[in-house]
Coordinates of C-alpha atoms and ligand atoms in Angstrom, one line a residue:
X551 CA 93.9 94.1 114.0
X552 CA 93.5 97.2 112.0
X553 CA 90.9 98.6 114.4
X554 CA 93.6 100.3 116.5
X555 CA 94.4 102.8 113.7
X556 CA 93.5 106.3 114.5
X557 CA 92.3 107.3 111.1
X558 CA 89.8 105.5 109.0
X559 CA 89.0 104.6 106.3
X560 CA 92.4 103.4 105.0
X561 CA 93.7 101.1 102.3
X562 CA 96.7 98.9 102.2
X563 CA 99.2 100.0 99.5
X564 CA 102.3 98.2 98.3
X565 CA 105.5 100.1 97.5
X566 CA 106.3 99.5 93.8
X567 CA 109.1 102.1 93.4
X568 CA 111.4 104.0 95.7
X569 CA 113.4 106.7 94.0
X570 CA 115.5 109.7 95.0
X571 CA 114.7 112.9 93.3
X572 CA 115.9 113.6 89.8
X573 CA 118.7 114.2 89.0
X574 CA 119.8 113.3 92.5
X575 CA 118.1 115.3 95.1
X576 CA 119.6 113.5 98.0
X577 CA 117.1 114.3 100.7
X578 CA 113.8 113.4 98.9
X579 CA 112.5 109.9 98.4
X580 CA 109.6 109.4 96.1
X581 CA 107.3 106.5 97.2
X582 CA 105.2 105.1 94.4
X583 CA 102.4 102.8 95.6
X584 CA 99.6 100.6 94.2
X585 CA 96.6 99.6 96.1
X586 CA 96.7 95.9 97.2
X587 CA 93.2 95.1 96.3
X588 CA 93.0 97.3 93.2
X589 CA 90.6 99.7 95.0
X590 CA 92.0 103.2 94.8
X591 CA 91.2 106.3 96.7
X592 CA 89.6 109.2 94.8
X593 CA 91.1 112.6 95.6
X594 CA 91.5 116.1 94.3
X595 CA 94.9 117.6 93.5
X596 CA 96.4 119.2 96.6
X597 CA 94.9 116.8 99.2
X598 CA 96.9 114.8 101.7
X599 CA 96.7 111.4 103.3
X600 CA 98.2 110.0 106.5
X601 CA 100.7 107.2 106.3
X602 CA 101.0 104.4 108.9
X603 CA 103.7 101.8 108.7
X604 CA 102.5 99.5 111.5
X605 CA 98.8 99.1 112.1
X606 CA 99.6 98.0 115.7
X607 CA 100.8 101.5 116.7
X608 CA 99.4 104.9 116.4
X609 CA 102.4 106.7 114.8
X610 CA 101.5 108.3 111.5
X611 CA 102.3 111.4 109.6
X612 CA 100.5 113.4 106.9
X613 CA 101.9 113.7 103.4
X614 CA 100.6 115.6 100.3
X615 CA 99.7 113.4 97.4
X616 CA 102.1 114.2 94.5
X617 CA 100.5 112.0 91.9
X618 CA 97.7 113.0 89.6
X619 CA 94.2 111.8 90.6
X620 CA 94.2 110.0 87.3
X621 CA 97.3 108.0 87.9
X622 CA 97.3 104.3 88.6
X623 CA 100.0 104.9 91.2
X624 CA 99.8 107.0 94.3
X625 CA 103.0 108.9 94.9
X626 CA 104.4 110.8 97.9
X627 CA 107.6 112.9 97.9
X628 CA 109.1 112.7 101.3
X629 CA 112.1 114.6 102.8
X630 CA 114.1 112.2 104.8
X631 CA 115.0 114.3 107.8
X632 CA 115.7 111.3 110.1
X633 CA 112.9 112.3 112.4
X634 CA 110.6 109.9 114.4
X635 CA 108.6 108.8 111.4
X636 CA 110.9 109.4 108.4
X637 CA 113.7 107.3 110.1
X638 CA 111.2 104.4 110.0
X639 CA 110.2 105.2 106.4
X640 CA 113.8 105.0 105.4
X641 CA 113.9 101.3 106.4
X642 CA 111.1 100.4 103.9
X643 CA 111.8 98.5 100.7
X644 CA 110.0 97.8 97.4
X645 CA 107.1 95.3 98.0
X646 CA 106.6 96.4 101.6
X647 CA 103.1 97.4 102.5
X648 CA 102.0 100.6 104.1
X649 CA 98.6 102.0 105.2
X650 CA 97.1 105.1 103.7
X651 CA 94.2 107.0 105.1
X652 CA 91.5 108.5 103.0
X653 CA 92.7 111.7 101.3
X654 CA 91.5 115.0 102.8
X655 CA 92.1 118.7 103.0
X656 CA 90.9 122.0 101.6
X657 CA 94.0 122.9 99.7
X658 CA 92.5 121.9 96.4
X659 CA 93.2 123.2 92.9
X660 CA 90.5 122.7 90.3
X661 CA 91.8 123.9 87.0
X662 CA 88.3 124.2 85.6
X663 CA 87.5 127.0 88.1
X664 CA 90.8 128.9 88.3
X665 CA 91.6 131.1 85.3
X666 CA 95.2 132.2 86.3
X667 CA 97.2 130.9 89.2
X668 CA 100.4 131.7 91.1
X669 CA 101.9 128.7 92.9
X670 CA 104.4 129.4 95.6
X671 CA 106.4 126.5 97.1
X672 CA 109.2 126.2 99.6
X673 CA 111.3 123.0 99.9
X674 CA 109.3 119.8 99.8
X675 CA 106.1 122.1 99.8
X676 CA 106.4 121.5 96.1
X677 CA 104.8 118.0 96.5
X678 CA 101.1 119.0 96.1
X679 CA 101.9 121.1 93.1
X680 CA 103.1 118.0 91.3
X681 CA 99.7 116.5 91.7
X682 CA 98.1 119.7 90.4
X683 CA 100.4 120.1 87.4
X684 CA 100.3 116.4 86.5
X685 CA 96.5 116.6 86.6
X686 CA 96.3 119.6 84.3
X687 CA 98.6 117.6 81.9
X688 CA 96.4 114.4 82.2
X689 CA 93.2 116.2 81.3
X690 CA 95.0 118.0 78.4
X691 CA 94.3 121.5 79.5
X692 CA 96.5 124.5 79.0
X693 CA 96.5 127.0 81.9
X694 CA 98.3 130.2 82.8
X695 CA 100.3 129.3 85.9
X696 CA 103.5 130.8 87.3
X697 CA 105.4 128.8 89.9
X698 CA 108.0 130.3 92.2
X699 CA 109.8 127.5 94.0
X700 CA 112.4 128.2 96.6
X701 CA 115.0 125.6 97.7
X702 CA 118.1 126.0 99.8
X703 CA 120.5 124.6 97.2
X704 CA 119.9 123.9 93.5
X705 CA 120.4 120.2 94.1
X706 CA 117.2 120.3 96.2
X707 CA 114.9 121.1 93.2
X708 CA 112.7 118.0 92.8
X709 CA 112.3 116.7 89.3
X710 CA 113.5 119.9 87.5
X711 CA 113.2 118.5 84.0
X712 CA 109.6 117.4 84.7
X713 CA 108.8 120.9 85.9
X714 CA 110.4 122.4 82.9
X715 CA 108.3 120.1 80.7
X716 CA 105.2 121.6 82.1
X717 CA 105.7 124.6 79.9
X718 CA 103.5 122.6 77.5
X719 CA 100.5 123.1 79.8
X720 CA 101.3 126.8 80.3
X721 CA 103.6 126.7 83.4
X722 CA 106.2 129.3 83.9
X723 CA 108.6 127.8 86.5
X724 CA 110.9 130.0 88.4
X725 CA 113.5 128.5 90.8
X726 CA 115.1 130.5 93.6
X727 CA 118.0 129.3 95.8
X728 CA 118.3 130.7 99.3
X729 CA 121.8 129.5 100.0
X730 CA 125.0 129.2 97.9
X731 CA 124.8 132.8 96.6
X732 CA 128.4 132.4 95.6
X733 CA 127.6 129.6 93.1
X734 CA 128.5 131.2 89.8
X735 CA 126.8 128.4 87.8
X736 CA 123.4 129.4 89.2
X737 CA 121.7 131.9 86.8
X738 CA 118.3 131.9 88.4
X739 CA 116.8 133.9 91.3
X740 CA 118.4 133.9 94.7
X741 CA 116.9 134.6 98.1
X742 CA 113.5 134.0 99.6
X743 CA 110.3 134.6 97.7
X744 CA 108.9 138.1 98.2
X745 CA 106.6 140.5 96.4
X746 CA 109.4 142.2 94.3
X747 CA 110.5 138.7 93.1
X748 CA 106.9 137.8 92.3
X749 CA 106.5 141.0 90.3
X750 CA 109.6 140.3 88.3
X751 CA 107.8 137.3 86.9
X752 CA 104.1 138.4 86.7
X753 CA 102.5 141.7 86.0
X754 CA 99.0 140.6 87.0
X755 CA 99.3 139.5 90.6
X756 CA 95.9 140.9 91.6
X757 CA 94.1 138.8 89.0
X758 CA 95.6 135.4 90.1
X759 CA 94.5 132.9 92.7
X760 CA 97.5 132.2 94.9
X761 CA 98.4 128.7 96.2
X762 CA 101.1 128.5 98.9
X763 CA 102.7 125.4 100.5
X764 CA 105.6 125.1 102.9
X765 CA 106.6 125.6 106.5
X766 CA 104.7 128.0 108.7
X767 CA 107.1 130.9 108.6
X768 CA 107.2 130.8 104.8
X769 CA 103.5 130.8 104.5
X770 CA 102.8 133.4 107.2
X771 CA 105.4 135.8 105.8
X772 CA 104.1 135.6 102.3
X773 CA 100.4 135.8 103.2
X774 CA 101.0 139.1 105.1
X775 CA 102.9 140.5 102.1
X776 CA 100.2 139.4 99.7
X777 CA 97.5 140.9 101.9
X778 CA 99.5 144.2 102.1
X779 CA 99.4 144.1 98.3
X780 CA 95.6 144.0 98.3
X781 CA 95.1 140.3 97.5
X782 CA 91.8 139.1 99.0
X783 CA 92.1 136.5 101.6
X784 CA 89.8 134.1 99.7
X785 CA 92.2 134.3 96.7
X786 CA 95.1 132.9 98.9
X787 CA 94.9 129.1 99.4
X788 CA 97.4 127.8 101.8
X789 CA 98.8 124.5 103.1
X790 CA 100.9 124.9 106.2
X791 CA 103.2 122.1 107.5
X792 CA 104.8 121.9 110.9
X793 CA 105.7 124.6 113.4
Ligands
FAD495 C1 99.1 118.4 105.5 C2 100.6 118.0 105.5 C3 101.2 117.6 104.4 C4 102.6 117.2 104.4 N1 103.2 116.8 103.3 C5 104.5 116.4 103.3 C6 105.2 116.0 102.1 O1 104.5 115.9 101.0 N2 106.5 115.7 102.2 C7 107.2 115.8 103.4 O2 108.4 115.5 103.3 N3 106.6 116.2 104.5 C8 105.3 116.5 104.5 N4 104.7 116.9 105.7 C9 105.4 116.8 106.9 C10 105.3 115.4 107.5 O3 104.0 115.2 108.0 C11 106.2 115.2 108.7 O4 106.1 116.2 109.7 C12 107.7 115.1 108.4 O5 107.9 114.0 107.5 C13 108.6 114.9 109.6 O6 108.2 113.7 110.3 P1 109.2 113.0 111.3 O7 108.4 112.2 112.3 O8 110.3 112.3 110.6 O9 109.8 114.2 112.1 P2 109.5 114.6 113.7 O10 110.3 113.6 114.5 O11 108.1 114.6 113.9 O12 110.0 116.1 113.6 C14 111.3 116.5 113.7 C15 111.4 118.0 113.5 O13 111.6 118.3 112.1 C16 110.7 119.3 111.7 N5 110.4 119.1 110.3 C17 109.3 118.4 109.7 N6 109.5 118.4 108.4 C18 110.6 119.0 108.1 C19 111.3 119.3 106.9 N7 110.8 119.0 105.7 N8 112.5 120.0 107.0 C20 113.0 120.3 108.2 N9 112.4 120.1 109.3 C21 111.2 119.4 109.3 C22 109.5 119.2 112.6 O14 108.8 120.4 112.7 C23 110.2 118.8 113.9 O15 110.6 119.9 114.6 C24 103.3 117.3 105.6 C25 102.7 117.7 106.8 C26 101.3 118.1 106.8 C27 100.6 118.6 108.0

């Protein structure tokens, strides 16, 4: 029956928790899963898996893993845009089963090998960075990481208090909102991430490994700006989603 699936190997996971982002990021649903037979995939922080709902059809989408590789749960943070696949995901409930392909991808962060990092995320492109930061926390390391995270509205920030808590592992988290410039309660950055904004928060851009995740325009624009700043291509790791 499972032979029709396009990607193998895969495991069956059960949904144990479905939560909206904290405090109430309305568009994001976090799916927490446990493997049905207790066998878990091994992965590195930053990798993604494909999710299938029905093994009888070939519809699947890829999602970055947001949980730490050391966590018992596997977690995905998914923006419910009511598209072909997300509209089906929104019908799922706790205890339902879904099918997860073996994690893969080259967008991998190994804290042992990276001295100083700059993480740049747009929208739900923050998901793989949760896996990276949670992993650093789980292995009890302290790193020098600056994160610039852009969202349309401040309510879109996923798990802001968890991100703030990562100061313990050496994270400097900077949020920027690209809409609502008139919101007088917002004291953080506004507008899209660019080199001047990055330089307001770090003085050593050229000695950092840069990790970027988001839509194709976000990634392409920033990569060209970074290259123009003299950052070497091999120091820019990128994960591009969609068109
Ligand atoms: C490696 C990889 C990792 C990914 N990780 C995540 C993740 O962690 N969380 C996540 O939510 N998505 C992630 N995505 C995107 C995901 O695979 C789907 O594209 C997304 O969920 C939309 O699927 P859909 O079938 O509902 O929409 P579709 O019906 O396929 O698409 C509808 C339209 O919406 C656009 N679109 C896709 N995503 C968004 C978005 N977030 N906002 C606005 N428009 C969008 C598509 O480009 C398309 O034009 C990832 C994609 C890749 C390739």
